[in-house]
Amino acid sequence: MSEAAKGKVVVLSGPSGVGKTTVLRRLLAECPLPLRVSVSATTRPPRPGEVHGRDYHFLSTEEFHRRRERGEFLECYEVYGSGWWYGTLKAEVVAGLESGAWVVLGIDVHGAFAVVNHYPDAITIFLRPNSLEELERRLRGRGTEDEESIQRRLQQARNELALADWYRHQVINDDLDRAVGEICQILVRIGETRHV
């Protein structure tokens, strides 16, 4: 396969509540590149409206760990001490790249480190809140977290923000249209330089 026909790996990280899922949906709809989101696997139960294979691959804990032991994950981790595991299946990424898609992974910072070990030329983008206060407001606005969980997520956000400079690009999500447009411009510019 020629290099031009191969896709790219795009890593999008950011703290819980920053809007990664919303940004990803808009990017898929609006960016002219052949973007494809890698569907993560998780052991947590589906939330209302979530669909297996579209939002996540919902796996039992036993199945998740069987696949982990077989080396089927590019990266995987337990989130926020919750007991729920999340991971990126290698097969998802490889299939996308071989089809020529730009495979977008919405993953945390430690997952990003693991992915870049496998794909050193991955495009890394960190989505930032405009402030921790705004992030806390969004987390509380979800109505899905108890106080302990909110505080744990805010501490995790501080830890992740401290590592944001490791990413090649940083985008502030204080305006959804602008953030989506900025990320799309970054990717289009990279696509253009690859074909010069």
Coordinates of N, CA, C and O in Angstrom, one line a residue:
M1 N 0.8 -1.2 0.0 CA 0.0 0.0 0.0 C 0.9 1.2 0.0 O 1.8 1.3 0.7
S2 N 0.5 2.2 -0.8 CA 1.3 3.4 -0.9 C 1.1 4.3 0.4 O 0.0 4.2 1.0
E3 N 2.0 5.1 0.7 CA 1.9 6.0 1.9 C 0.7 6.9 1.7 O 0.0 7.1 2.7
A4 N 0.4 7.4 0.5 CA -0.7 8.3 0.3 C -2.1 7.6 0.6 O -3.0 8.2 1.0
A5 N -2.1 6.2 0.4 CA -3.4 5.5 0.6 C -3.6 5.2 2.0 O -4.7 4.8 2.4
K6 N -2.5 5.2 2.8 CA -2.6 4.9 4.2 C -3.2 6.1 5.0 O -3.0 7.2 4.7
G7 N -4.0 5.7 6.0 CA -4.6 6.8 6.9 C -3.6 7.3 7.9 O -2.4 6.9 7.9
K8 N -4.1 8.1 8.8 CA -3.3 8.7 9.9 C -4.0 8.4 11.2 O -5.2 8.2 11.2
V9 N -3.2 8.4 12.2 CA -3.8 8.3 13.6 C -3.8 9.7 14.2 O -2.9 10.4 14.2
V10 N -5.0 10.0 14.7 CA -5.3 11.3 15.3 C -5.7 11.0 16.8 O -6.6 10.3 17.0
V11 N -5.0 11.6 17.7 CA -5.3 11.4 19.1 C -5.9 12.7 19.7 O -5.2 13.8 19.6
L12 N -7.1 12.6 20.2 CA -7.7 13.8 20.8 C -7.9 13.5 22.3 O -8.6 12.5 22.6
S13 N -7.3 14.2 23.1 CA -7.4 14.0 24.6 C -7.9 15.3 25.2 O -7.9 16.4 24.6
G14 N -8.3 15.2 26.5 CA -8.8 16.3 27.2 C -9.5 15.8 28.5 O -9.9 14.7 28.5
P15 N -9.6 16.6 29.5 CA -10.2 16.2 30.7 C -11.7 15.8 30.5 O -12.3 16.3 29.6
S16 N -12.2 15.0 31.4 CA -13.6 14.6 31.4 C -14.4 15.9 31.6 O -14.2 16.7 32.4
G17 N -15.4 16.0 30.7 CA -16.3 17.1 30.7 C -15.9 18.2 29.8 O -16.7 19.2 29.6
V18 N -14.8 18.1 29.1 CA -14.3 19.2 28.2 C -15.1 19.2 26.9 O -15.1 20.2 26.2
G19 N -15.8 18.1 26.5 CA -16.6 18.1 25.3 C -16.0 17.3 24.2 O -16.3 17.6 23.0
K20 N -15.2 16.3 24.5 CA -14.5 15.5 23.4 C -15.6 14.9 22.5 O -15.4 14.9 21.3
T21 N -16.6 14.3 23.1 CA -17.6 13.5 22.3 C -18.3 14.4 21.4 O -18.5 14.1 20.2
T22 N -18.7 15.6 21.8 CA -19.4 16.6 21.0 C -18.5 17.1 19.9 O -18.9 17.2 18.7
V23 N -17.3 17.4 20.2 CA -16.3 17.9 19.2 C -16.1 16.8 18.1 O -16.1 17.1 16.9
L24 N -15.9 15.5 18.6 CA -15.7 14.4 17.6 C -16.9 14.3 16.7 O -16.7 14.1 15.5
R25 N -18.1 14.3 17.2 CA -19.3 14.2 16.3 C -19.3 15.3 15.3 O -19.6 15.0 14.1
R26 N -19.0 16.5 15.7 CA -19.0 17.6 14.8 C -17.9 17.5 13.7 O -18.1 17.8 12.6
L27 N -16.7 17.1 14.2 CA -15.6 16.9 13.3 C -16.0 15.9 12.2 O -15.7 16.1 11.0
L28 N -16.6 14.8 12.6 CA -17.0 13.8 11.6 C -17.9 14.3 10.6 O -17.9 14.0 9.4
A29 N -18.8 15.2 11.0 CA -19.9 15.7 10.1 C -19.3 16.8 9.2 O -19.8 17.0 8.1
E30 N -18.3 17.6 9.7 CA -18.0 18.8 9.0 C -16.6 18.8 8.4 O -16.4 19.6 7.4
C31 N -15.7 18.0 8.8 CA -14.3 18.1 8.3 C -14.2 17.3 7.0 O -14.7 16.1 7.0
P32 N -13.6 17.8 6.0 CA -13.6 17.1 4.7 C -12.7 15.9 4.6 O -12.7 15.2 3.6
L33 N -11.9 15.7 5.6 CA -11.0 14.5 5.5 C -11.8 13.2 5.8 O -12.9 13.2 6.4
P34 N -11.2 12.1 5.4 CA -11.9 10.8 5.7 C -11.7 10.3 7.1 O -11.0 9.4 7.4
L35 N -12.3 11.0 8.0 CA -12.2 10.7 9.5 C -13.1 9.6 9.9 O -14.2 9.4 9.4
R36 N -12.5 8.8 10.8 CA -13.3 7.7 11.4 C -12.9 7.5 12.8 O -11.7 7.4 13.1
V37 N -13.9 7.6 13.7 CA -13.6 7.4 15.1 C -13.4 6.0 15.5 O -14.2 5.1 15.1
S38 N -12.4 5.7 16.2 CA -12.1 4.4 16.7 C -13.1 4.2 17.9 O -13.1 4.9 18.8
V39 N -13.9 3.1 17.8 CA -14.9 2.9 18.9 C -14.1 2.1 20.0 O -13.6 1.0 19.8
S40 N -14.1 2.7 21.2 CA -13.4 2.1 22.3 C -14.2 1.0 22.9 O -15.4 0.9 22.8
A41 N -13.5 0.1 23.6 CA -14.2 -0.9 24.4 C -14.2 -0.5 25.8 O -13.4 0.2 26.3
T42 N -15.3 -0.9 26.5 CA -15.4 -0.6 28.0 C -16.1 -1.7 28.7 O -16.9 -2.4 28.1
T43 N -15.8 -1.8 30.0 CA -16.6 -2.7 30.9 C -17.7 -2.1 31.6 O -18.5 -2.8 32.2
R44 N -17.9 -0.8 31.4 CA -19.0 -0.1 32.1 C -20.3 -0.4 31.4 O -20.3 -0.6 30.2
P45 N -21.4 -0.4 32.1 CA -22.7 -0.6 31.4 C -23.1 0.6 30.5 O -22.6 1.7 30.8
P46 N -23.8 0.3 29.5 CA -24.3 1.5 28.6 C -25.1 2.5 29.4 O -25.9 2.1 30.2
R47 N -24.9 3.7 29.0 CA -25.8 4.8 29.6 C -27.0 4.9 28.6 O -27.0 4.4 27.5
P48 N -28.1 5.5 29.1 CA -29.3 5.5 28.2 C -29.0 6.1 26.9 O -28.3 7.2 26.8
G49 N -29.4 5.5 25.8 CA -29.2 5.9 24.5 C -27.9 5.4 23.8 O -27.8 5.6 22.6
E50 N -27.0 4.9 24.6 CA -25.8 4.4 24.0 C -26.0 3.0 23.3 O -26.8 2.2 23.8
V51 N -25.3 2.9 22.2 CA -25.5 1.7 21.4 C -24.2 0.9 21.2 O -23.2 1.5 20.9
H52 N -24.2 -0.4 21.5 CA -23.1 -1.3 21.3 C -22.5 -1.2 19.9 O -23.3 -1.3 18.9
G53 N -21.2 -1.0 19.7 CA -20.6 -0.9 18.4 C -20.6 0.5 17.8 O -19.9 0.8 16.9
R54 N -21.5 1.4 18.3 CA -21.5 2.8 17.8 C -20.8 3.7 18.9 O -19.9 4.4 18.5
D55 N -21.3 3.6 20.1 CA -20.7 4.5 21.2 C -19.5 3.8 21.8 O -18.5 4.4 22.1
Y56 N -19.6 2.5 22.1 CA -18.6 1.7 22.7 C -18.8 0.2 22.3 O -19.9 -0.1 21.9
H57 N -17.7 -0.6 22.4 CA -17.9 -2.0 22.4 C -18.1 -2.4 23.9 O -17.1 -2.3 24.7
F58 N -19.3 -2.7 24.3 CA -19.5 -3.0 25.7 C -19.2 -4.5 26.0 O -19.8 -5.4 25.4
L59 N -18.1 -4.7 26.8 CA -17.6 -6.0 27.0 C -17.8 -6.4 28.5 O -17.7 -5.5 29.4
S60 N -18.0 -7.6 28.8 CA -17.9 -8.1 30.2 C -16.5 -7.9 30.7 O -15.5 -7.9 29.9
T61 N -16.3 -7.8 32.0 CA -15.0 -7.7 32.6 C -14.1 -8.9 32.2 O -12.9 -8.7 31.8
E62 N -14.7 -10.1 32.1 CA -14.0 -11.3 31.8 C -13.5 -11.2 30.3 O -12.3 -11.5 30.0
E63 N -14.4 -10.8 29.4 CA -14.0 -10.7 28.0 C -13.0 -9.6 27.8 O -12.0 -9.8 27.0
F64 N -13.1 -8.5 28.5 CA -12.1 -7.4 28.3 C -10.7 -7.9 28.7 O -9.8 -7.7 28.0
H65 N -10.7 -8.6 29.9 CA -9.4 -9.1 30.4 C -8.8 -10.2 29.5 O -7.6 -10.3 29.4
R66 N -9.7 -11.1 28.9 CA -9.2 -12.1 28.0 C -8.5 -11.4 26.8 O -7.4 -11.8 26.4
R67 N -9.2 -10.4 26.3 CA -8.6 -9.7 25.1 C -7.3 -9.0 25.5 O -6.4 -8.9 24.7
R68 N -7.3 -8.4 26.7 CA -6.1 -7.7 27.2 C -4.9 -8.7 27.3 O -3.8 -8.4 26.8
E69 N -5.2 -9.9 27.8 CA -4.1 -10.9 27.9 C -3.6 -11.4 26.6 O -2.5 -11.8 26.4
R70 N -4.5 -11.4 25.6 CA -4.1 -11.8 24.2 C -3.4 -10.6 23.4 O -3.1 -10.8 22.3
G71 N -3.3 -9.5 24.1 CA -2.6 -8.4 23.4 C -3.4 -7.7 22.4 O -2.8 -7.1 21.4
E72 N -4.7 -7.7 22.5 CA -5.6 -7.1 21.5 C -5.8 -5.6 21.6 O -6.4 -5.0 20.7
F73 N -5.3 -5.0 22.7 CA -5.5 -3.6 22.9 C -4.2 -2.8 22.6 O -3.1 -3.2 22.9
L74 N -4.4 -1.7 21.9 CA -3.3 -0.7 21.7 C -3.0 0.0 23.0 O -1.8 0.3 23.3
E75 N -4.0 0.3 23.8 CA -3.9 0.9 25.1 C -5.2 0.5 25.9 O -6.2 0.4 25.3
C76 N -5.0 0.4 27.2 CA -6.2 0.2 28.0 C -5.9 0.6 29.5 O -4.7 0.6 29.9
Y77 N -6.9 1.0 30.2 CA -6.7 1.5 31.5 C -8.0 1.4 32.3 O -9.1 1.4 31.7
E78 N -7.8 1.5 33.6 CA -9.0 1.6 34.5 C -9.2 3.1 34.8 O -8.2 3.8 35.1
V79 N -10.4 3.6 34.7 CA -10.7 5.0 34.8 C -11.1 5.4 36.2 O -12.1 4.8 36.7
Y80 N -10.5 6.5 36.7 CA -10.9 7.1 37.9 C -11.2 6.2 39.1 O -12.0 6.5 40.0
G81 N -10.5 5.1 39.2 CA -10.6 4.2 40.3 C -12.0 3.6 40.4 O -12.5 3.1 41.4
S82 N -12.8 3.6 39.2 CA -14.2 3.2 39.2 C -14.4 1.7 39.1 O -15.4 1.2 39.4
G83 N -13.3 1.0 38.7 CA -13.4 -0.4 38.4 C -13.8 -0.6 36.9 O -13.7 -1.8 36.5
W84 N -14.2 0.4 36.2 CA -14.5 0.3 34.8 C -13.2 0.4 33.9 O -12.4 1.3 34.2
W85 N -13.1 -0.5 33.0 CA -11.9 -0.5 32.1 C -12.3 0.1 30.7 O -13.4 -0.1 30.3
Y86 N -11.4 0.8 30.1 CA -11.6 1.3 28.7 C -10.3 0.9 27.9 O -9.2 0.8 28.5
G87 N -10.5 0.7 26.6 CA -9.3 0.4 25.8 C -9.6 0.6 24.3 O -10.8 0.6 23.9
T88 N -8.5 0.7 23.6 CA -8.6 0.9 22.1 C -8.1 -0.5 21.5 O -7.0 -0.9 21.7
L89 N -9.0 -1.1 20.8 CA -8.7 -2.4 20.1 C -7.8 -2.1 18.9 O -8.1 -1.3 18.1
K90 N -6.7 -2.8 18.8 CA -5.7 -2.7 17.7 C -6.5 -2.9 16.4 O -6.2 -2.1 15.4
A91 N -7.3 -3.9 16.3 CA -8.0 -4.2 15.0 C -8.8 -3.1 14.5 O -8.9 -2.8 13.3
E92 N -9.4 -2.3 15.4 CA -10.2 -1.1 15.0 C -9.3 -0.1 14.3 O -9.7 0.5 13.2
V93 N -8.2 0.2 14.8 CA -7.2 1.2 14.3 C -6.6 0.7 13.0 O -6.6 1.4 12.0
V94 N -6.2 -0.6 12.9 CA -5.5 -1.1 11.7 C -6.5 -1.1 10.6 O -6.2 -0.7 9.5
A95 N -7.8 -1.6 10.8 CA -8.8 -1.6 9.7 C -9.0 -0.2 9.2 O -9.1 0.0 8.0
G96 N -9.1 0.8 10.0 CA -9.3 2.1 9.6 C -8.1 2.6 8.7 O -8.3 3.2 7.7
L97 N -6.9 2.4 9.2 CA -5.7 2.9 8.5 C -5.6 2.2 7.2 O -5.3 2.9 6.2
E98 N -5.9 0.9 7.1 CA -5.7 0.2 5.8 C -6.8 0.6 4.8 O -6.6 0.5 3.6
S99 N -7.9 1.2 5.3 CA -8.9 1.7 4.4 C -8.6 3.1 3.9 O -9.4 3.7 3.1
G100 N -7.6 3.7 4.5 CA -7.2 5.1 4.1 C -7.8 6.1 5.0 O -7.6 7.3 4.8
A101 N -8.5 5.7 6.0 CA -9.2 6.7 6.9 C -8.2 7.3 7.9 O -7.1 6.7 8.2
W102 N -8.5 8.5 8.4 CA -7.8 9.1 9.5 C -8.5 8.6 10.7 O -9.7 9.0 11.0
V103 N -7.9 7.8 11.5 CA -8.6 7.2 12.7 C -8.4 8.1 13.9 O -7.2 8.3 14.3
V104 N -9.5 8.5 14.4 CA -9.5 9.4 15.5 C -9.7 8.7 16.8 O -10.7 8.0 16.9
L105 N -8.8 8.8 17.8 CA -9.0 8.2 19.1 C -9.2 9.3 20.1 O -8.4 10.1 20.4
G106 N -10.4 9.2 20.8 CA -10.7 10.1 21.9 C -10.3 9.4 23.2 O -11.1 8.6 23.7
I107 N -9.1 9.6 23.6 CA -8.5 8.9 24.8 C -7.8 9.8 25.8 O -7.5 10.9 25.5
D108 N -7.5 9.2 26.9 CA -6.9 10.0 28.0 C -5.4 10.1 27.7 O -4.8 9.5 26.8
V109 N -4.7 10.9 28.5 CA -3.3 11.2 28.3 C -2.4 10.0 28.4 O -1.6 9.8 27.5
H110 N -2.7 9.1 29.3 CA -1.8 7.9 29.4 C -2.1 7.0 28.2 O -1.1 6.3 27.7
G111 N -3.3 6.9 27.8 CA -3.6 6.1 26.5 C -2.8 6.8 25.3 O -2.3 6.0 24.5
A112 N -2.8 8.1 25.3 CA -2.1 8.8 24.2 C -0.6 8.4 24.2 O -0.1 8.2 23.1
F113 N 0.0 8.4 25.4 CA 1.4 8.0 25.4 C 1.6 6.6 24.8 O 2.5 6.4 24.0
A114 N 0.7 5.6 25.1 CA 0.9 4.3 24.6 C 0.7 4.2 23.1 O 1.4 3.6 22.4
V115 N -0.3 5.0 22.6 CA -0.6 5.0 21.2 C 0.6 5.6 20.4 O 1.0 5.1 19.4
V116 N 1.2 6.7 20.9 CA 2.3 7.3 20.2 C 3.5 6.4 20.2 O 4.4 6.4 19.3
N117 N 3.7 5.5 21.2 CA 4.7 4.5 21.2 C 4.6 3.6 20.0 O 5.5 3.2 19.4
H118 N 3.3 3.3 19.6 CA 3.0 2.4 18.5 C 3.0 3.2 17.2 O 3.4 2.7 16.1
Y119 N 2.6 4.5 17.2 CA 2.4 5.3 16.0 C 3.1 6.7 16.3 O 2.4 7.6 16.6
P120 N 4.4 6.7 16.2 CA 5.1 8.0 16.5 C 4.7 9.2 15.7 O 4.9 10.3 16.2
D121 N 4.2 9.0 14.5 CA 3.8 10.1 13.7 C 2.3 10.5 13.9 O 1.7 11.3 13.2
A122 N 1.7 10.0 15.0 CA 0.3 10.3 15.3 C 0.2 11.8 15.5 O 1.1 12.5 16.1
I123 N -1.0 12.4 15.1 CA -1.3 13.8 15.3 C -1.9 13.9 16.7 O -3.0 13.3 16.9
T124 N -1.3 14.6 17.6 CA -1.8 14.7 19.0 C -2.4 16.1 19.2 O -1.8 17.1 19.0
I125 N -3.6 16.1 19.7 CA -4.4 17.3 20.0 C -5.0 17.2 21.4 O -5.6 16.3 21.7
F126 N -4.7 18.3 22.2 CA -5.3 18.3 23.5 C -6.4 19.4 23.6 O -6.1 20.5 23.2
L127 N -7.5 19.0 24.0 CA -8.7 19.9 24.0 C -8.8 20.4 25.5 O -9.0 19.6 26.4
R128 N -8.7 21.7 25.6 CA -8.6 22.3 26.9 C -9.9 23.0 27.3 O -10.5 23.6 26.4
P129 N -10.3 23.0 28.5 CA -11.4 23.9 28.9 C -10.8 25.4 29.0 O -9.6 25.5 29.1
N130 N -11.7 26.4 29.0 CA -11.1 27.7 29.2 C -10.7 28.0 30.6 O -9.9 28.8 30.9
S131 N -11.3 27.2 31.6 CA -10.9 27.2 33.0 C -11.4 26.0 33.7 O -12.3 25.3 33.3
L132 N -10.7 25.7 34.8 CA -11.2 24.6 35.7 C -12.6 24.9 36.2 O -13.4 24.0 36.4
E133 N -12.9 26.2 36.5 CA -14.3 26.5 37.0 C -15.3 26.1 35.9 O -16.4 25.6 36.3
E134 N -15.0 26.4 34.7 CA -16.0 26.0 33.6 C -16.1 24.5 33.5 O -17.2 24.0 33.3
L135 N -15.0 23.8 33.6 CA -15.0 22.4 33.6 C -15.9 21.8 34.7 O -16.7 20.9 34.5
E136 N -15.7 22.4 35.9 CA -16.5 21.9 37.1 C -18.0 22.2 36.8 O -18.9 21.4 37.1
R137 N -18.3 23.3 36.2 CA -19.7 23.7 35.9 C -20.3 22.6 35.0 O -21.4 22.1 35.1
R138 N -19.5 22.2 33.9 CA -20.0 21.2 33.0 C -20.2 19.9 33.6 O -21.2 19.2 33.4
L139 N -19.2 19.5 34.5 CA -19.4 18.2 35.2 C -20.6 18.2 36.1 O -21.3 17.2 36.1
R140 N -20.8 19.2 36.8 CA -22.0 19.3 37.7 C -23.3 19.3 36.8 O -24.3 18.8 37.2
G141 N -23.2 20.0 35.7 CA -24.4 20.1 34.8 C -24.9 18.8 34.2 O -26.0 18.7 33.8
R142 N -24.0 17.8 34.1 CA -24.3 16.5 33.6 C -25.4 15.8 34.5 O -26.2 15.1 34.0
G143 N -25.2 16.1 35.8 CA -26.1 15.4 36.8 C -25.9 13.9 36.9 O -26.8 13.2 37.4
T144 N -24.7 13.4 36.4 CA -24.5 12.0 36.5 C -23.4 11.6 37.5 O -23.1 10.4 37.7
E145 N -22.8 12.6 38.2 CA -21.7 12.3 39.1 C -22.0 12.7 40.5 O -22.7 13.7 40.7
D146 N -21.6 11.9 41.5 CA -21.7 12.3 42.9 C -20.5 13.3 43.2 O -19.6 13.4 42.4
E147 N -20.5 13.9 44.4 CA -19.5 14.9 44.7 C -18.1 14.3 44.7 O -17.2 14.9 44.2
E148 N -18.0 13.1 45.3 CA -16.7 12.4 45.3 C -16.1 12.2 43.9 O -15.0 12.4 43.6
S149 N -17.0 11.8 43.0 CA -16.6 11.5 41.6 C -16.2 12.8 40.9 O -15.2 12.9 40.2
I150 N -17.0 13.9 41.2 CA -16.6 15.2 40.6 C -15.3 15.6 41.0 O -14.4 16.1 40.2
Q151 N -15.0 15.5 42.3 CA -13.7 15.9 42.9 C -12.6 15.1 42.3 O -11.5 15.6 42.0
R152 N -12.8 13.8 42.1 CA -11.8 12.9 41.5 C -11.5 13.3 40.1 O -10.4 13.4 39.6
R153 N -12.6 13.6 39.3 CA -12.4 14.1 37.9 C -11.7 15.4 37.8 O -10.9 15.6 36.9
L154 N -12.0 16.3 38.8 CA -11.3 17.6 38.7 C -9.8 17.4 39.0 O -9.0 18.1 38.4
Q155 N -9.5 16.6 40.0 CA -8.0 16.3 40.3 C -7.4 15.7 39.1 O -6.3 16.0 38.7
Q156 N -8.1 14.7 38.4 CA -7.5 14.1 37.2 C -7.3 15.2 36.1 O -6.3 15.1 35.4
A157 N -8.3 16.1 36.0 CA -8.2 17.2 35.0 C -6.9 18.0 35.3 O -6.2 18.4 34.3
R158 N -6.6 18.3 36.5 CA -5.4 19.1 36.9 C -4.2 18.3 36.4 O -3.2 18.9 35.9
N159 N -4.2 17.0 36.7 CA -3.0 16.2 36.3 C -2.9 16.2 34.8 O -1.8 16.2 34.3
E160 N -4.0 16.0 34.1 CA -3.9 16.0 32.6 C -3.5 17.3 32.0 O -2.7 17.4 31.1
L161 N -4.0 18.4 32.6 CA -3.6 19.8 32.1 C -2.1 20.0 32.3 O -1.5 20.7 31.4
A162 N -1.5 19.4 33.3 CA -0.1 19.6 33.5 C 0.7 18.9 32.5 O 1.9 19.2 32.3
L163 N 0.1 17.9 31.7 CA 0.8 17.2 30.7 C 0.4 17.7 29.2 O 0.9 17.1 28.3
A164 N -0.4 18.7 29.2 CA -0.9 19.2 27.9 C 0.2 19.6 26.9 O 0.1 19.5 25.7
D165 N 1.3 20.1 27.4 CA 2.4 20.6 26.5 C 3.1 19.5 25.8 O 3.8 19.7 24.8
W166 N 2.8 18.2 26.2 CA 3.4 17.1 25.5 C 2.7 16.9 24.1 O 3.3 16.4 23.2
Y167 N 1.5 17.4 23.9 CA 0.8 17.3 22.7 C 1.3 18.3 21.7 O 1.7 19.4 22.0
R168 N 1.2 17.9 20.4 CA 1.7 18.8 19.3 C 0.8 20.0 19.2 O 1.2 21.1 18.8
H169 N -0.5 19.8 19.4 CA -1.5 20.9 19.3 C -2.4 21.0 20.5 O -2.7 20.0 21.1
Q170 N -2.8 22.3 20.9 CA -3.7 22.5 21.9 C -4.8 23.4 21.4 O -4.5 24.4 20.8
V171 N -6.1 23.0 21.8 CA -7.2 23.8 21.3 C -8.1 24.0 22.5 O -8.4 23.1 23.3
I172 N -8.5 25.3 22.7 CA -9.4 25.6 23.8 C -10.9 25.5 23.4 O -11.3 26.0 22.3
N173 N -11.7 24.7 24.1 CA -13.1 24.5 23.8 C -13.9 25.5 24.6 O -14.7 25.0 25.4
D174 N -13.8 26.8 24.2 CA -14.7 27.7 24.9 C -15.8 28.2 23.9 O -16.8 28.8 24.3
D175 N -15.7 27.8 22.7 CA -16.7 28.0 21.7 C -16.7 26.8 20.7 O -15.7 26.6 20.0
L176 N -17.8 26.0 20.7 CA -17.7 24.8 20.0 C -17.4 24.9 18.5 O -16.6 24.2 17.9
D177 N -18.1 25.9 17.8 CA -17.8 26.1 16.4 C -16.4 26.4 16.1 O -15.8 25.9 15.2
R178 N -15.8 27.3 16.9 CA -14.4 27.7 16.7 C -13.5 26.5 17.0 O -12.5 26.3 16.2
A179 N -13.7 25.8 18.1 CA -12.9 24.6 18.4 C -12.9 23.6 17.3 O -11.8 23.1 16.9
V180 N -14.1 23.2 16.8 CA -14.2 22.2 15.7 C -13.5 22.8 14.5 O -12.7 22.0 13.8
G181 N -13.7 24.0 14.2 CA -13.0 24.6 13.0 C -11.5 24.6 13.1 O -10.8 24.3 12.1
E182 N -11.0 24.9 14.3 CA -9.6 25.0 14.5 C -9.0 23.6 14.4 O -7.9 23.4 13.7
I183 N -9.6 22.6 14.9 CA -9.1 21.2 14.8 C -9.1 20.7 13.4 O -8.1 20.2 12.9
C184 N -10.2 21.0 12.7 CA -10.3 20.6 11.3 C -9.2 21.3 10.4 O -8.6 20.7 9.6
Q185 N -9.0 22.6 10.7 CA -7.9 23.3 10.0 C -6.5 22.7 10.2 O -5.7 22.6 9.3
I186 N -6.3 22.3 11.5 CA -5.0 21.6 11.8 C -4.8 20.4 11.0 O -3.8 20.2 10.3
L187 N -5.9 19.6 10.9 CA -5.8 18.3 10.2 C -5.7 18.5 8.7 O -4.9 17.8 8.0
V188 N -6.5 19.4 8.2 CA -6.4 19.7 6.7 C -5.0 20.2 6.3 O -4.4 19.8 5.3
R189 N -4.4 21.1 7.1 CA -3.1 21.6 6.9 C -2.1 20.4 6.8 O -1.2 20.3 6.0
I190 N -2.2 19.5 7.8 CA -1.3 18.4 7.8 C -1.5 17.5 6.6 O -0.6 17.0 6.0
G191 N -2.8 17.3 6.2 CA -3.1 16.5 5.0 C -2.5 17.1 3.8 O -2.0 16.4 2.9
E192 N -2.5 18.4 3.7 CA -2.0 19.1 2.5 C -0.4 19.0 2.5 O 0.1 18.8 1.4
T193 N 0.2 19.1 3.6 CA 1.7 19.0 3.6 C 2.2 17.6 3.3 O 3.2 17.4 2.8
R194 N 1.3 16.6 3.6 CA 1.7 15.2 3.3 C 1.7 14.9 1.8 O 2.4 14.0 1.3
H195 N 1.0 15.7 1.0 CA 0.8 15.4 -0.4 C 1.6 16.4 -1.3 O 1.3 16.5 -2.5
V196 N 2.4 17.2 -0.7 CA 3.2 18.2 -1.5 C 4.3 17.5 -2.2 O 5.0 16.6 -1.6

